[in-house]
Every structure is written in structure tokens, then in C-alpha cells.
mmCIF file of C-alpha atoms in Angstrom:
data_model
loop_
_atom_site.group_PDB
_atom_site.id
_atom_site.type_symbol
_atom_site.label_atom_id
_atom_site.label_comp_id
_atom_site.label_asym_id
_atom_site.label_seq_id
_atom_site.Cartn_x
_atom_site.Cartn_y
_atom_site.Cartn_z
ATOM 1 C CA MET A 1 -20.594 -14.503 -9.934
ATOM 2 C CA GLU A 2 -17.983 -12.497 -10.616
ATOM 3 C CA ARG A 3 -14.674 -13.056 -8.554
ATOM 4 C CA HIS A 4 -12.105 -10.316 -8.260
ATOM 5 C CA VAL A 5 -8.345 -11.067 -8.078
ATOM 6 C CA LEU A 6 -5.510 -8.914 -6.689
ATOM 7 C CA VAL A 7 -2.454 -9.431 -7.919
ATOM 8 C CA THR A 8 0.368 -7.529 -6.625
ATOM 9 C CA GLY A 9 3.489 -7.835 -8.600
ATOM 10 C CA GLY A 10 1.373 -8.585 -11.654
ATOM 11 C CA ALA A 11 3.392 -6.874 -14.362
ATOM 12 C CA GLY A 12 6.457 -9.605 -13.399
ATOM 13 C CA SER A 13 7.621 -12.269 -15.803
ATOM 14 C CA ILE A 14 5.086 -14.584 -13.799
ATOM 15 C CA GLY A 15 2.544 -12.099 -12.876
ATOM 16 C CA ALA A 16 1.741 -11.117 -16.569
ATOM 17 C CA PRO A 17 1.062 -13.954 -17.789
ATOM 18 C CA PHE A 18 -0.626 -15.552 -14.871
ATOM 19 C CA VAL A 19 -3.265 -12.099 -15.273
ATOM 20 C CA ARG A 20 -3.964 -13.095 -18.936
ATOM 21 C CA MET A 21 -4.969 -16.480 -17.879
ATOM 22 C CA LEU A 22 -7.266 -14.763 -15.289
ATOM 23 C CA LEU A 23 -8.630 -12.880 -17.669
ATOM 24 C CA ALA A 24 -9.155 -15.285 -20.135
ATOM 25 C CA GLU A 25 -12.020 -16.574 -17.993
ATOM 26 C CA GLN A 26 -15.297 -14.879 -18.174
ATOM 27 C CA ASP A 27 -15.973 -14.091 -14.662
ATOM 28 C CA VAL A 28 -13.004 -13.220 -13.470
ATOM 29 C CA ARG A 29 -11.880 -9.066 -12.717
ATOM 30 C CA VAL A 30 -8.287 -8.722 -12.152
ATOM 31 C CA THR A 31 -6.476 -5.478 -10.290
ATOM 32 C CA VAL A 32 -2.626 -5.322 -10.669
ATOM 33 C CA LEU A 33 -0.809 -3.380 -8.109
ATOM 34 C CA ASP A 34 3.107 -3.184 -9.548
ATOM 35 C CA ALA A 35 5.532 -0.419 -8.642
ATOM 36 C CA LEU A 36 7.087 -1.306 -12.228
ATOM 37 C CA LEU A 37 10.532 -0.807 -10.444
ATOM 38 C CA PRO A 38 13.476 -1.024 -10.800
ATOM 39 C CA GLU A 39 13.607 1.349 -13.668
ATOM 40 C CA ASP A 40 15.506 -0.645 -15.653
ATOM 41 C CA THR A 41 12.805 -2.710 -16.066
ATOM 42 C CA ARG A 42 9.933 -0.247 -16.613
ATOM 43 C CA ARG A 43 9.705 -0.265 -19.794
ATOM 44 C CA VAL A 44 9.332 -4.293 -20.449
ATOM 45 C CA LYS A 45 6.948 -4.469 -17.569
ATOM 46 C CA GLU A 46 4.689 -1.799 -18.962
ATOM 47 C CA GLN A 47 5.102 -3.709 -22.476
ATOM 48 C CA ARG A 48 3.842 -6.963 -20.613
ATOM 49 C CA LEU A 49 0.364 -5.255 -19.718
ATOM 50 C CA GLN A 50 0.145 -2.644 -22.750
ATOM 51 C CA ASP A 51 -2.516 -4.668 -24.390
ATOM 52 C CA LEU A 52 -4.812 -5.261 -21.334
ATOM 53 C CA ARG A 53 -5.085 -1.662 -20.691
ATOM 54 C CA SER A 54 -8.316 -1.323 -22.236
ATOM 55 C CA HIS A 55 -10.107 -4.707 -21.060
ATOM 56 C CA PRO A 56 -13.362 -3.928 -19.227
ATOM 57 C CA ARG A 57 -12.034 -6.649 -16.514
ATOM 58 C CA PHE A 58 -8.577 -5.218 -16.018
ATOM 59 C CA THR A 59 -7.657 -2.534 -13.607
ATOM 60 C CA PHE A 60 -3.626 -1.218 -13.238
ATOM 61 C CA VAL A 61 -2.456 0.452 -10.228
ATOM 62 C CA GLU A 62 0.954 2.002 -10.014
ATOM 63 C CA GLY A 63 2.194 2.032 -6.689
ATOM 64 C CA ASP A 64 4.331 0.041 -3.693
ATOM 65 C CA VAL A 65 2.475 -2.321 -1.825
ATOM 66 C CA ARG A 66 3.998 -0.495 1.372
ATOM 67 C CA ASP A 67 2.564 2.796 0.567
ATOM 68 C CA PRO A 68 -0.351 3.394 3.340
ATOM 69 C CA ALA A 69 -1.838 5.667 0.653
ATOM 70 C CA ILE A 70 -2.266 3.436 -2.098
ATOM 71 C CA ARG A 71 -5.028 1.108 0.245
ATOM 72 C CA GLN A 72 -7.711 3.465 -1.241
ATOM 73 C CA ARG A 73 -6.836 3.240 -4.905
ATOM 74 C CA VAL A 74 -6.404 -0.402 -4.614
ATOM 75 C CA PHE A 75 -9.933 -0.916 -3.294
ATOM 76 C CA ALA A 76 -11.593 1.632 -5.036
ATOM 77 C CA VAL A 77 -12.976 -0.862 -7.864
ATOM 78 C CA ALA A 78 -14.796 -3.546 -5.831
ATOM 79 C CA SER A 79 -14.221 -5.702 -2.714
ATOM 80 C CA VAL A 80 -11.554 -8.684 -3.325
ATOM 81 C CA ASP A 81 -12.164 -12.136 -3.121
ATOM 82 C CA VAL A 82 -8.288 -13.343 -3.157
ATOM 83 C CA VAL A 83 -5.319 -11.523 -3.189
ATOM 84 C CA VAL A 84 -2.273 -13.125 -5.234
ATOM 85 C CA HIS A 85 0.996 -11.409 -3.605
ATOM 86 C CA LEU A 86 4.148 -11.826 -6.450
ATOM 87 C CA VAL A 87 6.375 -8.748 -5.002
ATOM 88 C CA THR A 88 9.502 -9.675 -4.360
ATOM 89 C CA THR A 89 12.898 -8.395 -4.739
ATOM 90 C CA TYR A 90 16.436 -10.230 -4.766
ATOM 91 C CA ASP A 91 18.761 -6.995 -4.278
ATOM 92 C CA ALA A 92 21.529 -8.578 -2.383
ATOM 93 C CA SER A 93 23.413 -5.253 -2.198
ATOM 94 C CA ASP A 94 20.771 -3.714 0.113
ATOM 95 C CA PRO A 95 19.538 -6.198 2.903
ATOM 96 C CA LEU A 96 17.700 -3.537 4.473
ATOM 97 C CA HIS A 97 15.871 -2.683 1.444
ATOM 98 C CA GLN A 98 15.067 -6.493 0.785
ATOM 99 C CA HIS A 99 13.859 -6.820 3.893
ATOM 100 C CA ARG A 100 11.040 -4.084 3.769
ATOM 101 C CA VAL A 101 10.156 -5.169 0.103
ATOM 102 C CA ASN A 102 9.767 -8.983 0.718
ATOM 103 C CA VAL A 103 8.846 -9.179 4.552
ATOM 104 C CA GLY A 104 7.578 -5.888 5.034
ATOM 105 C CA GLY A 105 5.571 -5.747 1.995
ATOM 106 C CA THR A 106 3.756 -9.291 2.723
ATOM 107 C CA LEU A 107 2.835 -7.692 6.490
ATOM 108 C CA GLN A 108 1.074 -5.091 4.705
ATOM 109 C CA VAL A 109 -1.029 -7.190 2.530
ATOM 110 C CA LEU A 110 -1.634 -9.440 5.412
ATOM 111 C CA GLU A 111 -2.872 -6.210 6.900
ATOM 112 C CA TRP A 112 -5.171 -5.434 4.325
ATOM 113 C CA MET A 113 -6.542 -8.889 4.178
ATOM 114 C CA ARG A 114 -7.726 -8.720 7.875
ATOM 115 C CA SER A 115 -9.208 -4.927 7.345
ATOM 116 C CA GLU A 116 -10.851 -5.691 3.869
ATOM 117 C CA GLY A 117 -11.965 -9.132 4.902
ATOM 118 C CA ILE A 118 -10.380 -10.947 2.184
ATOM 119 C CA PRO A 119 -10.544 -14.826 2.743
ATOM 120 C CA ARG A 120 -7.651 -15.980 0.305
ATOM 121 C CA MET A 121 -4.448 -15.516 -0.362
ATOM 122 C CA VAL A 122 -1.713 -17.038 -2.618
ATOM 123 C CA LEU A 123 2.087 -15.915 -1.491
ATOM 124 C CA GLY A 124 4.421 -16.520 -4.135
ATOM 125 C CA SER A 125 8.111 -17.956 -2.227
ATOM 126 C CA THR A 126 11.153 -19.655 -3.315
ATOM 127 C CA THR A 127 11.864 -23.402 -2.831
ATOM 128 C CA LYS A 128 14.888 -21.749 -0.973
ATOM 129 C CA ALA A 129 13.234 -21.512 2.046
ATOM 130 C CA LYS A 130 13.394 -24.755 2.717
ATOM 131 C CA GLY A 131 16.987 -24.578 3.825
ATOM 132 C CA ALA A 132 20.361 -26.069 2.503
ATOM 133 C CA ASP A 133 19.371 -29.793 3.344
ATOM 134 C CA GLY A 134 15.942 -29.128 2.450
ATOM 135 C CA GLY A 135 14.051 -29.106 5.786
ATOM 136 C CA MET A 136 11.855 -26.618 6.971
ATOM 137 C CA LYS A 137 14.383 -26.446 10.497
ATOM 138 C CA ALA A 138 17.829 -25.871 8.108
ATOM 139 C CA ILE A 139 17.175 -22.299 7.240
ATOM 140 C CA ALA A 140 16.498 -21.094 10.733
ATOM 141 C CA ARG A 141 19.936 -22.253 11.823
ATOM 142 C CA THR A 142 22.073 -21.726 8.530
ATOM 143 C CA PRO A 143 19.498 -19.727 6.029
ATOM 144 C CA VAL A 144 21.040 -20.227 2.171
ATOM 145 C CA ASP A 145 20.893 -16.517 1.917
ATOM 146 C CA LEU A 146 18.998 -13.317 2.881
ATOM 147 C CA HIS A 147 16.435 -13.615 0.513
ATOM 148 C CA ALA A 148 15.338 -16.697 1.706
ATOM 149 C CA ALA A 149 15.688 -16.164 5.314
ATOM 150 C CA GLY A 150 13.010 -12.923 4.022
ATOM 151 C CA ALA A 151 10.653 -15.700 2.227
ATOM 152 C CA LEU A 152 10.700 -17.995 4.907
ATOM 153 C CA ALA A 153 9.821 -14.915 7.449
ATOM 154 C CA ALA A 154 7.478 -14.040 5.183
ATOM 155 C CA GLU A 155 5.699 -17.504 4.889
ATOM 156 C CA GLU A 156 5.800 -17.839 8.725
ATOM 157 C CA PHE A 157 3.770 -14.509 8.897
ATOM 158 C CA ALA A 158 1.393 -15.660 7.017
ATOM 159 C CA ARG A 159 0.975 -19.305 8.739
ATOM 160 C CA VAL A 160 0.436 -16.838 12.077
ATOM 161 C CA HIS A 161 -2.449 -14.739 10.059
ATOM 162 C CA ALA A 162 -4.269 -17.705 8.808
ATOM 163 C CA ARG A 163 -4.498 -19.807 11.823
ATOM 164 C CA LEU A 164 -5.664 -16.217 13.901
ATOM 165 C CA HIS A 165 -7.980 -14.996 11.334
ATOM 166 C CA GLY A 166 -9.361 -18.077 9.612
ATOM 167 C CA ALA A 167 -8.242 -17.629 6.128
ATOM 168 C CA ALA A 168 -6.747 -20.007 3.510
ATOM 169 C CA ILE A 169 -3.411 -19.125 2.555
ATOM 170 C CA THR A 170 -0.944 -21.442 0.120
ATOM 171 C CA VAL A 171 2.532 -20.507 -0.073
ATOM 172 C CA VAL A 172 3.316 -21.804 -3.717
ATOM 173 C CA ARG A 173 7.232 -21.985 -3.927
ATOM 174 C CA PHE A 174 9.116 -21.188 -7.007
ATOM 175 C CA GLY A 175 12.339 -22.726 -8.060
ATOM 176 C CA ASP A 176 15.469 -21.429 -9.920
ATOM 177 C CA ASP A 177 13.562 -22.471 -13.045
ATOM 178 C CA ALA A 178 10.340 -21.597 -12.632
ATOM 179 C CA ALA A 179 10.772 -18.277 -14.715
ATOM 180 C CA ALA A 180 12.241 -20.203 -17.752
ATOM 181 C CA HIS A 181 9.393 -22.919 -17.698
ATOM 182 C CA PRO A 182 6.405 -20.349 -16.543
ATOM 183 C CA ASP A 183 3.213 -22.654 -17.469
ATOM 184 C CA GLU A 184 3.732 -25.196 -14.456
ATOM 185 C CA GLY A 185 4.043 -21.924 -12.169
ATOM 186 C CA ILE A 186 0.847 -20.109 -13.594
ATOM 187 C CA GLY A 187 -1.070 -23.504 -13.937
ATOM 188 C CA THR A 188 -0.378 -23.941 -10.328
ATOM 189 C CA LEU A 189 -0.964 -20.225 -9.389
ATOM 190 C CA ARG A 190 -4.382 -20.892 -11.075
ATOM 191 C CA SER A 191 -5.422 -23.889 -9.292
ATOM 192 C CA VAL A 192 -4.437 -22.676 -5.529
ATOM 193 C CA CYS A 193 -5.983 -19.209 -6.751
ATOM 194 C CA PHE A 194 -9.756 -20.522 -6.680
ATOM 195 C CA ASP A 195 -9.287 -24.006 -5.341
ATOM 196 C CA PRO A 196 -7.572 -23.732 -1.973
ATOM 197 C CA PRO A 197 -9.015 -25.115 1.373
ATOM 198 C CA SER A 198 -11.652 -22.839 2.949
ATOM 199 C CA THR A 199 -9.197 -22.280 5.825
ATOM 200 C CA GLY A 200 -5.879 -22.820 6.978
ATOM 201 C CA PHE A 201 -2.522 -22.789 5.171
ATOM 202 C CA GLY A 202 -0.437 -25.059 3.197
ATOM 203 C CA ILE A 203 2.747 -24.676 0.863
ATOM 204 C CA VAL A 204 3.121 -26.486 -2.851
ATOM 205 C CA GLU A 205 6.327 -26.183 -4.976
ATOM 206 C CA VAL A 206 7.078 -25.563 -8.569
ATOM 207 C CA GLY A 207 10.221 -26.510 -10.580
ATOM 208 C CA SER A 208 13.722 -27.552 -8.888
ATOM 209 C CA ARG A 209 15.475 -25.946 -6.280
#
């Protein structure tokens, strides 16, 4: 039975090789949603997925996860079995934009899960969400930075969604060195994508903080 995975931010440095790993499996269909932003990274992101455009089990949708009109295009192919949400921005110069993308975008995906009946989610996050001393409570008192605060907020929204709607949601927290050593992160994403608990919320970490 074919499984359909929606990967938001699938043209990123971790998302693109993860998509390739998924397509190497014979029973997986992948839809990537990516805004190809910021503009100075557009060409690099396009090149990462260029050779996949003709793959029979690959669909690319260019757009912003926060755009209400994008929903129809994303779900036009087939129902989605699991969504892997990797969209994030590190725009310290514009904290409102950062919040809208990182927290607002996650809320939008959670709403898609509810309305489309998607049972599983993998949420990309950061190990900085643990707080300065490594504890979950630290960031609530003294956030490391705005990006970390937003990451924890997104995680908590996902936790509540899992409890209220009986979904299986796993947070994968990437350390600062995750992009330099992507194999561990990609393998972890693959593992939790298809082998999560049937319901509930969990957190795994990849790389150093």
C-alpha cells in the first residue's frame, strides 16, 4: 500500500536529502511544499530537487505554508498519511516575521492535520528549545533567543494537538551541527516518520546543542 508523505520545507539542506531517501522506497509518494525563500537561496533550493521533478511519485508545490489558498494544491494529489514539517526561519532582524513563519506556520499545518484527518506528524525543531540549562522549564523563564522561544511554542501547540485529536506527533530537535552531518538527522526523520507511536507526543534529539 502506497504511503503519501507531505514534506514542508522539503527543498532545504535537510529536507531535500530526506525526500530522496523517501523516494528510494518503492511504496512512498512525496509532496514537497516549499516557498523557495529567501530569494538569495532560491537557485540552490531549486537545484536540490531539479532531477526529481520527473519522478512519478514526486510532486512539488511552490508556496507558503501560511497561505490559505495553498491547501487545495497541496492535497489535490491524494490523502496524506504523514506530514513532516521542516519550515523554519532564523530572521533575528524581523522577530514578527520569524514568529509568523515558525509558530503561525506550525499552527496552519496542525489545522491541516485536523481538517484532512492526517494521523501523523514529524515536527522539526531545535535543541535550543530545552533552555539554557538543558531543562524544559528554563526557556519559559529565560529564553535562549527568539527562535528558541518560537520553537518551544510550536512544540507545545503540537503537544496539545496530539492530546486533543489523538494524533501521533514526534518532535525532532536538531543540534547546531545537524546540517553539517545530515545522515543522522535524515535517518532519524525516516525512523519516526513511519514508526511512531499510534498516538501521543514525543521528542527525540539529533546532533549536539
